[in-house]
Amino acid sequence: MLPGTRNNAATRTPPRLYRTAVLTLTFGAAVLTAQPAQQDQKMGNMPGMDMSGTEDMSNMGPSMAAMAGHMNMTALRPKQPGDDEKAKAVVAQAKATMERYKDYRKALADGYVIANPKLGQPQYHFNNDANAREANLHFDPTKPTSLLYRRTPMQRYKLEGVMYTARPDATEDELNQRIPLSIAHWHEHTNFCAAPADRVKEYHGDHPKFGMFGSIHTKEACEAERGTFFPYMFTWMIHVFPYEDNSKDVFSMNDDVSHVH
């Protein structure tokens, strides 16, 4: 999306729909439709965390890449003094917070809800509605909107990361204050065409028209198919995988590979 083309908040879906959609669509239908990765993860080999690396579209996994037509990413900014330290501090707080939630039952006790628990998923999002509302107002790295659990051969819920969110009309300057844009990309989902009630099965399949992986990207094309068009969907979001060794993997946009070690 080019600068200056953002719609105002009134054109977006209402807050309740954001929360409902995050629980039932992004982390449900998207997981079902995404194809598994066919590539190995590249690991950093330096001690500590090397904040010199960043990730771009070319390094996305197939699931995220398949949503390229429905996604807006923040632009990479020149690194400023203090950016490395700020990013490292967020990662350290995320990692410390995650210690409690290695036992997923503690996440449930603290108000996190599993999105689509009956579906077999490689990655499960445990979403906290109270944290999501708070994230719209200010950033607290100890209160992630979502906890990200990986399904492994030995364990269904193995914690690998967190997801932070910001209100959908947040500016890039505001996002930069949370996690520097010289270090990582925030992203949001755009150009969403919701299927009419009698065509919801068309979210899935090899060549879907509707949804995050659909071929429809414009209001005109969506309305021609009797769909409902949303220029922007959900909130700004970013995934953080603190157990990785370098910033490219810590702030990876590839959810198809495991970030647990």
PDB file of C-alpha atoms in Angstrom:
ATOM      1  CA  MET A   1       0.000   0.000   0.000  1.00  0.00           C
ATOM      2  CA  LEU A   2       1.421   3.384  -1.029  1.00  0.00           C
ATOM      3  CA  PRO A   3       1.757   6.132   1.599  1.00  0.00           C
ATOM      4  CA  GLY A   4      -1.297   8.336   1.802  1.00  0.00           C
ATOM      5  CA  THR A   5      -3.769   5.686   0.663  1.00  0.00           C
ATOM      6  CA  ARG A   6      -4.789   4.440   4.100  1.00  0.00           C
ATOM      7  CA  ASN A   7      -8.510   4.614   4.810  1.00  0.00           C
ATOM      8  CA  ASN A   8      -9.576   6.145   8.097  1.00  0.00           C
ATOM      9  CA  ALA A   9     -10.730   4.004  10.991  1.00  0.00           C
ATOM     10  CA  ALA A  10     -14.375   4.339  10.003  1.00  0.00           C
ATOM     11  CA  THR A  11     -13.800   2.195   6.906  1.00  0.00           C
ATOM     12  CA  ARG A  12     -12.455  -0.693   8.941  1.00  0.00           C
ATOM     13  CA  THR A  13     -14.266  -3.509  10.674  1.00  0.00           C
ATOM     14  CA  PRO A  14     -15.547  -2.678  14.198  1.00  0.00           C
ATOM     15  CA  PRO A  15     -13.497  -3.761  17.253  1.00  0.00           C
ATOM     16  CA  ARG A  16     -15.758  -6.677  18.145  1.00  0.00           C
ATOM     17  CA  LEU A  17     -15.437  -8.048  14.617  1.00  0.00           C
ATOM     18  CA  TYR A  18     -11.646  -7.686  14.792  1.00  0.00           C
ATOM     19  CA  ARG A  19     -11.512  -9.864  17.880  1.00  0.00           C
ATOM     20  CA  THR A  20     -14.006 -12.400  16.549  1.00  0.00           C
ATOM     21  CA  ALA A  21     -12.274 -12.552  13.184  1.00  0.00           C
ATOM     22  CA  VAL A  22      -8.852 -13.018  14.746  1.00  0.00           C
ATOM     23  CA  LEU A  23     -10.165 -15.950  16.719  1.00  0.00           C
ATOM     24  CA  THR A  24     -12.111 -17.653  13.945  1.00  0.00           C
ATOM     25  CA  LEU A  25     -10.650 -16.659  10.608  1.00  0.00           C
ATOM     26  CA  THR A  26      -7.028 -15.578  10.527  1.00  0.00           C
ATOM     27  CA  PHE A  27      -5.897 -18.382  12.784  1.00  0.00           C
ATOM     28  CA  GLY A  28      -8.485 -20.888  11.623  1.00  0.00           C
ATOM     29  CA  ALA A  29      -9.277 -20.716   7.936  1.00  0.00           C
ATOM     30  CA  ALA A  30      -5.804 -19.432   7.172  1.00  0.00           C
ATOM     31  CA  VAL A  31      -4.198 -22.405   8.847  1.00  0.00           C
ATOM     32  CA  LEU A  32      -6.455 -24.818   7.005  1.00  0.00           C
ATOM     33  CA  THR A  33      -5.734 -23.279   3.633  1.00  0.00           C
ATOM     34  CA  ALA A  34      -1.987 -22.778   4.011  1.00  0.00           C
ATOM     35  CA  GLN A  35       0.340 -25.342   2.499  1.00  0.00           C
ATOM     36  CA  PRO A  36       3.124 -26.809   4.662  1.00  0.00           C
ATOM     37  CA  ALA A  37       6.612 -25.450   4.168  1.00  0.00           C
ATOM     38  CA  GLN A  38       9.047 -27.366   1.990  1.00  0.00           C
ATOM     39  CA  GLN A  39      12.166 -25.612   3.173  1.00  0.00           C
ATOM     40  CA  ASP A  40      14.551 -25.866   6.107  1.00  0.00           C
ATOM     41  CA  GLN A  41      14.962 -23.097   8.595  1.00  0.00           C
ATOM     42  CA  LYS A  42      18.305 -21.299   8.538  1.00  0.00           C
ATOM     43  CA  MET A  43      19.747 -20.837  11.969  1.00  0.00           C
ATOM     44  CA  GLY A  44      22.032 -18.120  13.208  1.00  0.00           C
ATOM     45  CA  ASN A  45      25.417 -19.307  14.422  1.00  0.00           C
ATOM     46  CA  MET A  46      26.542 -16.330  16.477  1.00  0.00           C
ATOM     47  CA  PRO A  47      26.316 -16.274  20.255  1.00  0.00           C
ATOM     48  CA  GLY A  48      23.637 -13.971  21.623  1.00  0.00           C
ATOM     49  CA  MET A  49      21.473 -12.077  19.188  1.00  0.00           C
ATOM     50  CA  ASP A  50      22.715 -10.449  16.037  1.00  0.00           C
ATOM     51  CA  MET A  51      20.376  -7.520  15.375  1.00  0.00           C
ATOM     52  CA  SER A  52      21.898  -6.772  11.978  1.00  0.00           C
ATOM     53  CA  GLY A  53      19.581  -9.059  10.036  1.00  0.00           C
ATOM     54  CA  THR A  54      16.045  -8.326   8.857  1.00  0.00           C
ATOM     55  CA  GLU A  55      13.450 -10.236   6.910  1.00  0.00           C
ATOM     56  CA  ASP A  56      11.598  -9.186   3.784  1.00  0.00           C
ATOM     57  CA  MET A  57       8.948 -10.610   1.485  1.00  0.00           C
ATOM     58  CA  SER A  58      11.412 -12.965  -0.200  1.00  0.00           C
ATOM     59  CA  ASN A  59      12.057 -14.744   3.097  1.00  0.00           C
ATOM     60  CA  MET A  60       8.452 -15.430   4.003  1.00  0.00           C
ATOM     61  CA  GLY A  61       7.190 -18.940   4.282  1.00  0.00           C
ATOM     62  CA  PRO A  62       4.631 -20.165   1.749  1.00  0.00           C
ATOM     63  CA  SER A  63       1.668 -19.404   4.026  1.00  0.00           C
ATOM     64  CA  MET A  64       2.542 -15.735   4.434  1.00  0.00           C
ATOM     65  CA  ALA A  65       3.715 -15.399   0.843  1.00  0.00           C
ATOM     66  CA  ALA A  66       0.351 -16.723  -0.317  1.00  0.00           C
ATOM     67  CA  MET A  67      -1.266 -13.748   1.429  1.00  0.00           C
ATOM     68  CA  ALA A  68       0.969 -11.198  -0.294  1.00  0.00           C
ATOM     69  CA  GLY A  69      -1.976  -9.699  -2.148  1.00  0.00           C
ATOM     70  CA  HIS A  70      -3.781  -9.203   1.134  1.00  0.00           C
ATOM     71  CA  MET A  71      -1.004  -7.855   3.287  1.00  0.00           C
ATOM     72  CA  ASN A  72       0.645  -4.531   4.010  1.00  0.00           C
ATOM     73  CA  MET A  73       4.097  -4.485   5.593  1.00  0.00           C
ATOM     74  CA  THR A  74       5.932  -1.609   7.198  1.00  0.00           C
ATOM     75  CA  ALA A  75       8.896  -0.306   5.250  1.00  0.00           C
ATOM     76  CA  LEU A  76      12.392  -0.961   6.509  1.00  0.00           C
ATOM     77  CA  ARG A  77      13.874   2.137   8.119  1.00  0.00           C
ATOM     78  CA  PRO A  78      17.519   3.148   8.563  1.00  0.00           C
ATOM     79  CA  LYS A  79      18.823   2.010  11.914  1.00  0.00           C
ATOM     80  CA  GLN A  80      18.859   4.669  14.614  1.00  0.00           C
ATOM     81  CA  PRO A  81      20.887   4.790  17.847  1.00  0.00           C
ATOM     82  CA  GLY A  82      19.193   2.651  20.465  1.00  0.00           C
ATOM     83  CA  ASP A  83      17.186   0.494  18.042  1.00  0.00           C
ATOM     84  CA  ASP A  84      19.147  -2.665  18.792  1.00  0.00           C
ATOM     85  CA  GLU A  85      18.827  -2.158  22.524  1.00  0.00           C
ATOM     86  CA  LYS A  86      15.093  -1.462  22.316  1.00  0.00           C
ATOM     87  CA  ALA A  87      14.462  -4.591  20.256  1.00  0.00           C
ATOM     88  CA  LYS A  88      16.602  -6.744  22.529  1.00  0.00           C
ATOM     89  CA  ALA A  89      14.699  -5.465  25.566  1.00  0.00           C
ATOM     90  CA  VAL A  90      11.359  -6.466  24.011  1.00  0.00           C
ATOM     91  CA  VAL A  91      12.678  -9.919  23.165  1.00  0.00           C
ATOM     92  CA  ALA A  92      14.036 -10.385  26.693  1.00  0.00           C
ATOM     93  CA  GLN A  93      10.669  -9.422  28.197  1.00  0.00           C
ATOM     94  CA  ALA A  94       8.831 -11.738  25.814  1.00  0.00           C
ATOM     95  CA  LYS A  95      11.144 -14.608  26.708  1.00  0.00           C
ATOM     96  CA  ALA A  96      10.719 -14.009  30.429  1.00  0.00           C
ATOM     97  CA  THR A  97       6.934 -13.873  30.059  1.00  0.00           C
ATOM     98  CA  MET A  98       6.919 -17.111  28.099  1.00  0.00           C
ATOM     99  CA  GLU A  99       8.535 -19.048  30.939  1.00  0.00           C
ATOM    100  CA  ARG A 100       5.225 -19.190  32.812  1.00  0.00           C
ATOM    101  CA  TYR A 101       3.332 -20.339  29.744  1.00  0.00           C
ATOM    102  CA  LYS A 102       5.470 -23.297  28.747  1.00  0.00           C
ATOM    103  CA  ASP A 103       2.676 -25.142  30.519  1.00  0.00           C
ATOM    104  CA  TYR A 104      -0.263 -24.211  28.288  1.00  0.00           C
ATOM    105  CA  ARG A 105      -2.695 -24.790  31.148  1.00  0.00           C
ATOM    106  CA  LYS A 106      -1.340 -21.693  32.862  1.00  0.00           C
ATOM    107  CA  ALA A 107      -2.144 -19.712  29.725  1.00  0.00           C
ATOM    108  CA  LEU A 108      -5.730 -20.938  29.879  1.00  0.00           C
ATOM    109  CA  ALA A 109      -5.906 -20.012  33.549  1.00  0.00           C
ATOM    110  CA  ASP A 110      -4.719 -16.486  32.724  1.00  0.00           C
ATOM    111  CA  GLY A 111      -7.421 -15.848  30.148  1.00  0.00           C
ATOM    112  CA  TYR A 112      -5.850 -17.060  26.928  1.00  0.00           C
ATOM    113  CA  VAL A 113      -8.248 -18.909  24.612  1.00  0.00           C
ATOM    114  CA  ILE A 114      -7.188 -21.483  22.023  1.00  0.00           C
ATOM    115  CA  ALA A 115      -8.268 -20.548  18.518  1.00  0.00           C
ATOM    116  CA  ASN A 116      -9.984 -23.531  16.904  1.00  0.00           C
ATOM    117  CA  PRO A 117      -8.647 -26.152  19.338  1.00  0.00           C
ATOM    118  CA  LYS A 118     -10.448 -29.016  17.594  1.00  0.00           C
ATOM    119  CA  LEU A 119      -8.596 -28.396  14.350  1.00  0.00           C
ATOM    120  CA  GLY A 120      -5.243 -30.045  13.760  1.00  0.00           C
ATOM    121  CA  GLN A 121      -2.850 -27.121  13.290  1.00  0.00           C
ATOM    122  CA  PRO A 122       0.950 -26.882  13.049  1.00  0.00           C
ATOM    123  CA  GLN A 123       0.770 -23.651  15.073  1.00  0.00           C
ATOM    124  CA  TYR A 124      -1.902 -22.759  17.611  1.00  0.00           C
ATOM    125  CA  HIS A 125      -2.737 -19.205  18.647  1.00  0.00           C
ATOM    126  CA  PHE A 126      -3.825 -18.718  22.237  1.00  0.00           C
ATOM    127  CA  ASN A 127      -5.485 -15.286  22.193  1.00  0.00           C
ATOM    128  CA  ASN A 128      -6.084 -12.948  25.114  1.00  0.00           C
ATOM    129  CA  ASP A 129      -8.884 -10.470  24.475  1.00  0.00           C
ATOM    130  CA  ALA A 130      -8.010  -8.240  27.438  1.00  0.00           C
ATOM    131  CA  ASN A 131      -4.401  -7.962  26.278  1.00  0.00           C
ATOM    132  CA  ALA A 132      -5.589  -7.146  22.758  1.00  0.00           C
ATOM    133  CA  ARG A 133      -7.686  -4.259  24.049  1.00  0.00           C
ATOM    134  CA  GLU A 134      -4.817  -2.995  26.168  1.00  0.00           C
ATOM    135  CA  ALA A 135      -2.445  -3.206  23.204  1.00  0.00           C
ATOM    136  CA  ASN A 136      -4.663  -0.747  21.351  1.00  0.00           C
ATOM    137  CA  LEU A 137      -3.805   1.832  24.003  1.00  0.00           C
ATOM    138  CA  HIS A 138      -0.193   1.139  24.915  1.00  0.00           C
ATOM    139  CA  PHE A 139       2.566  -1.434  24.497  1.00  0.00           C
ATOM    140  CA  ASP A 140       3.414  -3.872  27.278  1.00  0.00           C
ATOM    141  CA  PRO A 141       5.790  -6.644  26.117  1.00  0.00           C
ATOM    142  CA  THR A 142       4.798  -8.725  29.154  1.00  0.00           C
ATOM    143  CA  LYS A 143       1.206  -8.920  27.882  1.00  0.00           C
ATOM    144  CA  PRO A 144       1.233 -10.378  24.366  1.00  0.00           C
ATOM    145  CA  THR A 145      -2.052 -10.556  22.511  1.00  0.00           C
ATOM    146  CA  SER A 146      -1.308 -14.155  21.537  1.00  0.00           C
ATOM    147  CA  LEU A 147       0.910 -17.013  22.597  1.00  0.00           C
ATOM    148  CA  LEU A 148       2.137 -19.197  19.739  1.00  0.00           C
ATOM    149  CA  TYR A 149       2.334 -22.925  20.361  1.00  0.00           C
ATOM    150  CA  ARG A 150       3.853 -25.417  17.946  1.00  0.00           C
ATOM    151  CA  ARG A 151       2.615 -28.920  17.369  1.00  0.00           C
ATOM    152  CA  THR A 152       5.542 -31.324  17.561  1.00  0.00           C
ATOM    153  CA  PRO A 153       5.718 -35.137  17.262  1.00  0.00           C
ATOM    154  CA  MET A 154       5.932 -35.386  21.045  1.00  0.00           C
ATOM    155  CA  GLN A 155       3.886 -32.400  22.198  1.00  0.00           C
ATOM    156  CA  ARG A 156       0.753 -30.705  20.897  1.00  0.00           C
ATOM    157  CA  TYR A 157       1.300 -27.388  22.664  1.00  0.00           C
ATOM    158  CA  LYS A 158       4.973 -26.463  22.720  1.00  0.00           C
ATOM    159  CA  LEU A 159       5.485 -22.730  23.170  1.00  0.00           C
ATOM    160  CA  GLU A 160       7.580 -21.048  20.476  1.00  0.00           C
ATOM    161  CA  GLY A 161       6.666 -17.372  20.447  1.00  0.00           C
ATOM    162  CA  VAL A 162       4.270 -14.513  21.004  1.00  0.00           C
ATOM    163  CA  MET A 163       2.285 -12.108  18.882  1.00  0.00           C
ATOM    164  CA  TYR A 164       1.951  -8.408  19.651  1.00  0.00           C
ATOM    165  CA  THR A 165      -0.705  -6.203  18.118  1.00  0.00           C
ATOM    166  CA  ALA A 166      -1.449  -2.510  17.782  1.00  0.00           C
ATOM    167  CA  ARG A 167      -4.656  -0.714  16.893  1.00  0.00           C
ATOM    168  CA  PRO A 168      -5.475  -0.924  13.171  1.00  0.00           C
ATOM    169  CA  ASP A 169      -5.017   2.808  12.521  1.00  0.00           C
ATOM    170  CA  ALA A 170      -1.672   3.099  14.323  1.00  0.00           C
ATOM    171  CA  THR A 171       0.947   5.060  12.369  1.00  0.00           C
ATOM    172  CA  GLU A 172       4.308   3.619  11.442  1.00  0.00           C
ATOM    173  CA  ASP A 173       5.924   6.065  13.857  1.00  0.00           C
ATOM    174  CA  GLU A 174       3.834   4.565  16.654  1.00  0.00           C
ATOM    175  CA  LEU A 175       4.764   1.044  15.629  1.00  0.00           C
ATOM    176  CA  ASN A 176       8.402   2.090  15.489  1.00  0.00           C
ATOM    177  CA  GLN A 177       8.174   3.174  19.119  1.00  0.00           C
ATOM    178  CA  ARG A 178       7.102  -0.336  20.083  1.00  0.00           C
ATOM    179  CA  ILE A 179       9.525  -2.403  18.012  1.00  0.00           C
ATOM    180  CA  PRO A 180      11.910  -0.470  15.727  1.00  0.00           C
ATOM    181  CA  LEU A 181      11.124  -0.700  12.027  1.00  0.00           C
ATOM    182  CA  SER A 182      14.839  -0.930  11.295  1.00  0.00           C
ATOM    183  CA  ILE A 183      14.789  -4.312  13.013  1.00  0.00           C
ATOM    184  CA  ALA A 184      11.492  -5.905  12.034  1.00  0.00           C
ATOM    185  CA  HIS A 185       8.391  -5.568   9.866  1.00  0.00           C
ATOM    186  CA  TRP A 186       4.932  -5.150  11.324  1.00  0.00           C
ATOM    187  CA  HIS A 187       2.145  -6.295   9.024  1.00  0.00           C
ATOM    188  CA  GLU A 188      -1.601  -5.988   8.609  1.00  0.00           C
ATOM    189  CA  HIS A 189      -4.085  -7.782   6.404  1.00  0.00           C
ATOM    190  CA  THR A 190      -5.808  -5.858   3.617  1.00  0.00           C
ATOM    191  CA  ASN A 191      -8.185  -6.152   0.642  1.00  0.00           C
ATOM    192  CA  PHE A 192     -10.307  -8.855   2.225  1.00  0.00           C
ATOM    193  CA  CYS A 193     -13.366 -10.142   0.397  1.00  0.00           C
ATOM    194  CA  ALA A 194     -15.776 -11.979   2.687  1.00  0.00           C
ATOM    195  CA  ALA A 195     -17.764 -14.669   0.924  1.00  0.00           C
ATOM    196  CA  PRO A 196     -21.562 -14.568   0.843  1.00  0.00           C
ATOM    197  CA  ALA A 197     -23.214 -17.067   3.174  1.00  0.00           C
ATOM    198  CA  ASP A 198     -23.918 -19.584   0.428  1.00  0.00           C
ATOM    199  CA  ARG A 199     -20.287 -19.644  -0.763  1.00  0.00           C
ATOM    200  CA  VAL A 200     -18.255 -19.915   2.454  1.00  0.00           C
ATOM    201  CA  LYS A 201     -16.781 -23.230   1.290  1.00  0.00           C
ATOM    202  CA  GLU A 202     -14.928 -21.239  -1.363  1.00  0.00           C
ATOM    203  CA  TYR A 203     -12.485 -19.959   1.268  1.00  0.00           C
ATOM    204  CA  HIS A 204     -10.747 -23.285   0.771  1.00  0.00           C
ATOM    205  CA  GLY A 205      -9.510 -25.180  -2.230  1.00  0.00           C
ATOM    206  CA  ASP A 206      -6.611 -24.875  -4.624  1.00  0.00           C
ATOM    207  CA  HIS A 207      -7.745 -21.580  -6.161  1.00  0.00           C
ATOM    208  CA  PRO A 208      -9.920 -19.687  -3.644  1.00  0.00           C
ATOM    209  CA  LYS A 209     -11.562 -16.409  -4.596  1.00  0.00           C
ATOM    210  CA  PHE A 210     -12.428 -15.226  -1.085  1.00  0.00           C
ATOM    211  CA  GLY A 211     -10.468 -14.629   2.087  1.00  0.00           C
ATOM    212  CA  MET A 212      -6.805 -14.122   2.899  1.00  0.00           C
ATOM    213  CA  PHE A 213      -5.633 -16.447   0.154  1.00  0.00           C
ATOM    214  CA  GLY A 214      -8.258 -15.422  -2.381  1.00  0.00           C
ATOM    215  CA  SER A 215      -7.707 -14.052  -5.847  1.00  0.00           C
ATOM    216  CA  ILE A 216     -10.069 -11.104  -5.233  1.00  0.00           C
ATOM    217  CA  HIS A 217      -8.211  -7.944  -4.225  1.00  0.00           C
ATOM    218  CA  THR A 218     -10.574  -5.114  -5.191  1.00  0.00           C
ATOM    219  CA  LYS A 219     -13.949  -3.851  -4.037  1.00  0.00           C
ATOM    220  CA  GLU A 220     -15.339  -4.047  -7.562  1.00  0.00           C
ATOM    221  CA  ALA A 221     -14.356  -7.690  -8.023  1.00  0.00           C
ATOM    222  CA  CYS A 222     -15.645  -8.565  -4.564  1.00  0.00           C
ATOM    223  CA  GLU A 223     -19.048  -6.973  -5.090  1.00  0.00           C
ATOM    224  CA  ALA A 224     -19.330  -8.656  -8.482  1.00  0.00           C
ATOM    225  CA  GLU A 225     -19.135 -11.982  -6.615  1.00  0.00           C
ATOM    226  CA  ARG A 226     -21.692 -10.782  -3.996  1.00  0.00           C
ATOM    227  CA  GLY A 227     -18.983 -10.547  -1.361  1.00  0.00           C
ATOM    228  CA  THR A 228     -18.357  -7.913   1.315  1.00  0.00           C
ATOM    229  CA  PHE A 229     -15.129  -5.978   0.900  1.00  0.00           C
ATOM    230  CA  PHE A 230     -12.924  -4.726   3.745  1.00  0.00           C
ATOM    231  CA  PRO A 231      -9.959  -2.511   2.765  1.00  0.00           C
ATOM    232  CA  TYR A 232      -8.309  -3.357   6.091  1.00  0.00           C
ATOM    233  CA  MET A 233      -8.880  -6.363   8.312  1.00  0.00           C
ATOM    234  CA  PHE A 234      -7.752  -7.000  11.892  1.00  0.00           C
ATOM    235  CA  THR A 235      -4.974  -5.100  13.631  1.00  0.00           C
ATOM    236  CA  TRP A 236      -1.292  -4.421  13.064  1.00  0.00           C
ATOM    237  CA  MET A 237       0.627  -7.476  14.261  1.00  0.00           C
ATOM    238  CA  ILE A 238       4.116  -8.870  14.687  1.00  0.00           C
ATOM    239  CA  HIS A 239       5.413 -12.291  15.743  1.00  0.00           C
ATOM    240  CA  VAL A 240       8.402 -12.681  18.053  1.00  0.00           C
ATOM    241  CA  PHE A 241      10.291 -15.962  18.529  1.00  0.00           C
ATOM    242  CA  PRO A 242      12.688 -15.338  21.440  1.00  0.00           C
ATOM    243  CA  TYR A 243      14.348 -18.762  21.329  1.00  0.00           C
ATOM    244  CA  GLU A 244      15.979 -17.961  17.993  1.00  0.00           C
ATOM    245  CA  ASP A 245      19.568 -16.706  17.787  1.00  0.00           C
ATOM    246  CA  ASN A 246      19.393 -13.700  15.468  1.00  0.00           C
ATOM    247  CA  SER A 247      16.910 -10.972  14.625  1.00  0.00           C
ATOM    248  CA  LYS A 248      15.997 -12.379  11.231  1.00  0.00           C
ATOM    249  CA  ASP A 249      14.665 -15.510  12.919  1.00  0.00           C
ATOM    250  CA  VAL A 250      13.452 -13.814  16.114  1.00  0.00           C
ATOM    251  CA  PHE A 251      11.205 -11.520  14.059  1.00  0.00           C
ATOM    252  CA  SER A 252      10.564 -14.067  11.326  1.00  0.00           C
ATOM    253  CA  MET A 253       7.513 -13.856   9.092  1.00  0.00           C
ATOM    254  CA  ASN A 254       7.790 -17.560   8.316  1.00  0.00           C
ATOM    255  CA  ASP A 255       5.308 -19.460  10.469  1.00  0.00           C
ATOM    256  CA  ASP A 256       5.633 -22.623   8.392  1.00  0.00           C
ATOM    257  CA  VAL A 257       8.851 -23.664  10.081  1.00  0.00           C
ATOM    258  CA  SER A 258       9.408 -24.510  13.698  1.00  0.00           C
ATOM    259  CA  HIS A 259      10.897 -21.893  16.009  1.00  0.00           C
ATOM    260  CA  VAL A 260      11.251 -24.259  18.958  1.00  0.00           C
ATOM    261  CA  HIS A 261      14.574 -25.825  19.886  1.00  0.00           C
TER     262      HIS A 261
END
